[in-house]
Amino acid sequence: MIPVSNSKLEMILYVSDMENEVQFYRDTLGLSILYPTNLEDYSSEMWVEFACGDAILALHGGAERVPDDLHEVVFWVEDVAQAREEIVASGIPMNPVRDLEDGALIAEGRDPDGHRFAIRSH
């Protein structure tokens, strides 16, 4: 058995517009960039990594097609309604907040490149 529970998780999203994606994940969702840091313009980058709790969210440039609907990145937040309001105010449309089967709240949307994402309560 491979001990993956002790490994760090890295998720990769293939994107076509790196600058808009970096602005969304850094400026709207507040993720910290791990690599490369301190650039003013990320549009020519092919690889950008964000700290995402115990995981890494990586953006890989060069995508040539719209992402499919088979995957969704879910971020846990303290206040779903407030987080949704801030994301919508930044220009990203989101579905209304709804209840999940386990009683948690969730709101779903799409990042600028079309990847599905959600914010949910703990």
PDB file of C-alpha atoms in Angstrom:
ATOM      1  CA  MET A   1       0.000   0.000   0.000  1.00  0.00           C
ATOM      2  CA  ILE A   2       1.239   3.484  -0.875  1.00  0.00           C
ATOM      3  CA  PRO A   3       1.081   5.845   2.154  1.00  0.00           C
ATOM      4  CA  VAL A   4      -0.617   8.727   0.312  1.00  0.00           C
ATOM      5  CA  SER A   5      -2.161  10.018   3.533  1.00  0.00           C
ATOM      6  CA  ASN A   6       1.301  11.285   4.483  1.00  0.00           C
ATOM      7  CA  SER A   7       1.869  12.955   1.123  1.00  0.00           C
ATOM      8  CA  LYS A   8       1.143  16.528   0.134  1.00  0.00           C
ATOM      9  CA  LEU A   9      -1.649  16.945  -2.424  1.00  0.00           C
ATOM     10  CA  GLU A  10      -1.156  18.974  -5.601  1.00  0.00           C
ATOM     11  CA  MET A  11      -4.097  19.824  -7.855  1.00  0.00           C
ATOM     12  CA  ILE A  12      -3.378  21.072 -11.384  1.00  0.00           C
ATOM     13  CA  LEU A  13      -5.761  23.208 -13.407  1.00  0.00           C
ATOM     14  CA  TYR A  14      -4.925  23.700 -17.082  1.00  0.00           C
ATOM     15  CA  VAL A  15      -5.667  27.310 -18.023  1.00  0.00           C
ATOM     16  CA  SER A  16      -5.673  29.457 -21.136  1.00  0.00           C
ATOM     17  CA  ASP A  17      -5.464  32.908 -19.516  1.00  0.00           C
ATOM     18  CA  MET A  18      -2.852  32.742 -16.774  1.00  0.00           C
ATOM     19  CA  GLU A  19      -3.066  36.414 -15.744  1.00  0.00           C
ATOM     20  CA  ASN A  20      -6.846  36.323 -15.156  1.00  0.00           C
ATOM     21  CA  GLU A  21      -6.590  33.012 -13.328  1.00  0.00           C
ATOM     22  CA  VAL A  22      -3.794  34.303 -11.063  1.00  0.00           C
ATOM     23  CA  GLN A  23      -5.805  37.425 -10.295  1.00  0.00           C
ATOM     24  CA  PHE A  24      -8.837  35.292  -9.396  1.00  0.00           C
ATOM     25  CA  TYR A  25      -7.067  32.811  -7.118  1.00  0.00           C
ATOM     26  CA  ARG A  26      -4.697  35.388  -5.556  1.00  0.00           C
ATOM     27  CA  ASP A  27      -6.783  38.569  -5.411  1.00  0.00           C
ATOM     28  CA  THR A  28     -10.359  37.244  -5.179  1.00  0.00           C
ATOM     29  CA  LEU A  29      -9.916  34.017  -3.192  1.00  0.00           C
ATOM     30  CA  GLY A  30      -6.838  35.213  -1.295  1.00  0.00           C
ATOM     31  CA  LEU A  31      -4.508  32.285  -1.967  1.00  0.00           C
ATOM     32  CA  SER A  32      -0.782  32.976  -1.526  1.00  0.00           C
ATOM     33  CA  ILE A  33       1.509  32.382  -4.483  1.00  0.00           C
ATOM     34  CA  LEU A  34       4.310  29.911  -3.756  1.00  0.00           C
ATOM     35  CA  TYR A  35       5.961  30.055  -7.182  1.00  0.00           C
ATOM     36  CA  PRO A  36       6.949  32.264  -8.922  1.00  0.00           C
ATOM     37  CA  THR A  37       6.580  35.084  -6.444  1.00  0.00           C
ATOM     38  CA  ASN A  38       6.597  38.858  -6.755  1.00  0.00           C
ATOM     39  CA  LEU A  39       5.836  39.135 -10.464  1.00  0.00           C
ATOM     40  CA  GLU A  40       3.739  42.051 -11.670  1.00  0.00           C
ATOM     41  CA  ASP A  41       2.473  40.165 -14.733  1.00  0.00           C
ATOM     42  CA  TYR A  42       1.839  36.416 -14.857  1.00  0.00           C
ATOM     43  CA  SER A  43       0.481  36.293 -18.423  1.00  0.00           C
ATOM     44  CA  SER A  44       3.594  34.630 -19.885  1.00  0.00           C
ATOM     45  CA  GLU A  45       4.019  32.083 -17.061  1.00  0.00           C
ATOM     46  CA  MET A  46       3.346  28.403 -17.767  1.00  0.00           C
ATOM     47  CA  TRP A  47       3.325  27.270 -14.116  1.00  0.00           C
ATOM     48  CA  VAL A  48       2.080  29.051 -10.985  1.00  0.00           C
ATOM     49  CA  GLU A  49       1.641  27.422  -7.563  1.00  0.00           C
ATOM     50  CA  PHE A  50      -0.616  28.567  -4.719  1.00  0.00           C
ATOM     51  CA  ALA A  51      -0.657  27.520  -1.067  1.00  0.00           C
ATOM     52  CA  CYS A  52      -4.036  25.971  -0.392  1.00  0.00           C
ATOM     53  CA  GLY A  53      -4.076  24.665   3.179  1.00  0.00           C
ATOM     54  CA  ASP A  54      -2.105  21.407   3.201  1.00  0.00           C
ATOM     55  CA  ALA A  55      -2.324  21.227  -0.592  1.00  0.00           C
ATOM     56  CA  ILE A  56      -0.912  23.061  -3.582  1.00  0.00           C
ATOM     57  CA  LEU A  57      -3.129  24.434  -6.320  1.00  0.00           C
ATOM     58  CA  ALA A  58      -1.082  24.703  -9.508  1.00  0.00           C
ATOM     59  CA  LEU A  59      -2.071  26.487 -12.693  1.00  0.00           C
ATOM     60  CA  HIS A  60      -0.562  25.097 -15.890  1.00  0.00           C
ATOM     61  CA  GLY A  61      -0.699  27.456 -18.851  1.00  0.00           C
ATOM     62  CA  GLY A  62      -1.351  26.621 -22.468  1.00  0.00           C
ATOM     63  CA  ALA A  63      -4.821  25.076 -22.291  1.00  0.00           C
ATOM     64  CA  GLU A  64      -6.580  25.277 -25.638  1.00  0.00           C
ATOM     65  CA  ARG A  65     -10.105  24.220 -24.716  1.00  0.00           C
ATOM     66  CA  VAL A  66     -12.816  24.948 -22.187  1.00  0.00           C
ATOM     67  CA  PRO A  67     -12.636  22.733 -19.074  1.00  0.00           C
ATOM     68  CA  ASP A  68     -15.209  19.970 -18.750  1.00  0.00           C
ATOM     69  CA  ASP A  69     -17.785  19.799 -15.962  1.00  0.00           C
ATOM     70  CA  LEU A  70     -16.450  16.598 -14.426  1.00  0.00           C
ATOM     71  CA  HIS A  71     -14.361  18.249 -11.705  1.00  0.00           C
ATOM     72  CA  GLU A  72     -14.864  20.913  -9.076  1.00  0.00           C
ATOM     73  CA  VAL A  73     -12.411  22.509  -6.650  1.00  0.00           C
ATOM     74  CA  VAL A  74     -14.074  23.151  -3.287  1.00  0.00           C
ATOM     75  CA  PHE A  75     -12.740  25.705  -0.805  1.00  0.00           C
ATOM     76  CA  TRP A  76     -13.872  25.632   2.829  1.00  0.00           C
ATOM     77  CA  VAL A  77     -14.716  29.050   4.271  1.00  0.00           C
ATOM     78  CA  GLU A  78     -16.058  30.288   7.592  1.00  0.00           C
ATOM     79  CA  ASP A  79     -18.977  32.295   6.176  1.00  0.00           C
ATOM     80  CA  VAL A  80     -20.294  31.091   2.807  1.00  0.00           C
ATOM     81  CA  ALA A  81     -22.772  33.955   2.338  1.00  0.00           C
ATOM     82  CA  GLN A  82     -20.159  36.637   3.014  1.00  0.00           C
ATOM     83  CA  ALA A  83     -17.512  34.925   0.848  1.00  0.00           C
ATOM     84  CA  ARG A  84     -20.031  34.538  -1.974  1.00  0.00           C
ATOM     85  CA  GLU A  85     -20.963  38.217  -1.724  1.00  0.00           C
ATOM     86  CA  GLU A  86     -17.291  39.238  -2.000  1.00  0.00           C
ATOM     87  CA  ILE A  87     -16.673  36.933  -4.967  1.00  0.00           C
ATOM     88  CA  VAL A  88     -19.778  38.215  -6.786  1.00  0.00           C
ATOM     89  CA  ALA A  89     -18.698  41.821  -6.057  1.00  0.00           C
ATOM     90  CA  SER A  90     -15.400  41.036  -7.800  1.00  0.00           C
ATOM     91  CA  GLY A  91     -17.344  40.197 -10.966  1.00  0.00           C
ATOM     92  CA  ILE A  92     -17.546  36.406 -10.719  1.00  0.00           C
ATOM     93  CA  PRO A  93     -21.138  35.084 -10.966  1.00  0.00           C
ATOM     94  CA  MET A  94     -22.096  32.407  -8.455  1.00  0.00           C
ATOM     95  CA  ASN A  95     -25.142  30.267  -7.802  1.00  0.00           C
ATOM     96  CA  PRO A  96     -27.172  31.010  -4.656  1.00  0.00           C
ATOM     97  CA  VAL A  97     -26.133  29.475  -1.346  1.00  0.00           C
ATOM     98  CA  ARG A  98     -27.810  26.113  -0.749  1.00  0.00           C
ATOM     99  CA  ASP A  99     -27.811  23.364   1.882  1.00  0.00           C
ATOM    100  CA  LEU A 100     -25.933  20.099   1.406  1.00  0.00           C
ATOM    101  CA  GLU A 101     -27.133  16.750   2.702  1.00  0.00           C
ATOM    102  CA  ASP A 102     -24.743  16.972   5.674  1.00  0.00           C
ATOM    103  CA  GLY A 103     -26.087  20.397   6.692  1.00  0.00           C
ATOM    104  CA  ALA A 104     -23.161  22.379   5.283  1.00  0.00           C
ATOM    105  CA  LEU A 105     -23.768  25.413   3.070  1.00  0.00           C
ATOM    106  CA  ILE A 106     -22.349  25.657  -0.445  1.00  0.00           C
ATOM    107  CA  ALA A 107     -22.274  28.109  -3.352  1.00  0.00           C
ATOM    108  CA  GLU A 108     -20.845  27.240  -6.758  1.00  0.00           C
ATOM    109  CA  GLY A 109     -19.389  29.211  -9.616  1.00  0.00           C
ATOM    110  CA  ARG A 110     -16.782  29.177 -12.363  1.00  0.00           C
ATOM    111  CA  ASP A 111     -13.384  30.803 -12.378  1.00  0.00           C
ATOM    112  CA  PRO A 112     -12.482  33.131 -15.286  1.00  0.00           C
ATOM    113  CA  ASP A 113     -11.279  30.179 -17.404  1.00  0.00           C
ATOM    114  CA  GLY A 114     -14.466  28.162 -16.770  1.00  0.00           C
ATOM    115  CA  HIS A 115     -13.288  25.721 -14.089  1.00  0.00           C
ATOM    116  CA  ARG A 116     -15.995  24.797 -11.612  1.00  0.00           C
ATOM    117  CA  PHE A 117     -15.317  25.856  -8.024  1.00  0.00           C
ATOM    118  CA  ALA A 118     -17.357  26.034  -4.854  1.00  0.00           C
ATOM    119  CA  ILE A 119     -17.141  27.556  -1.413  1.00  0.00           C
ATOM    120  CA  ARG A 120     -18.637  25.593   1.450  1.00  0.00           C
ATOM    121  CA  SER A 121     -18.902  25.686   5.204  1.00  0.00           C
ATOM    122  CA  HIS A 122     -17.122  23.225   7.479  1.00  0.00           C
TER     123      HIS A 122
END
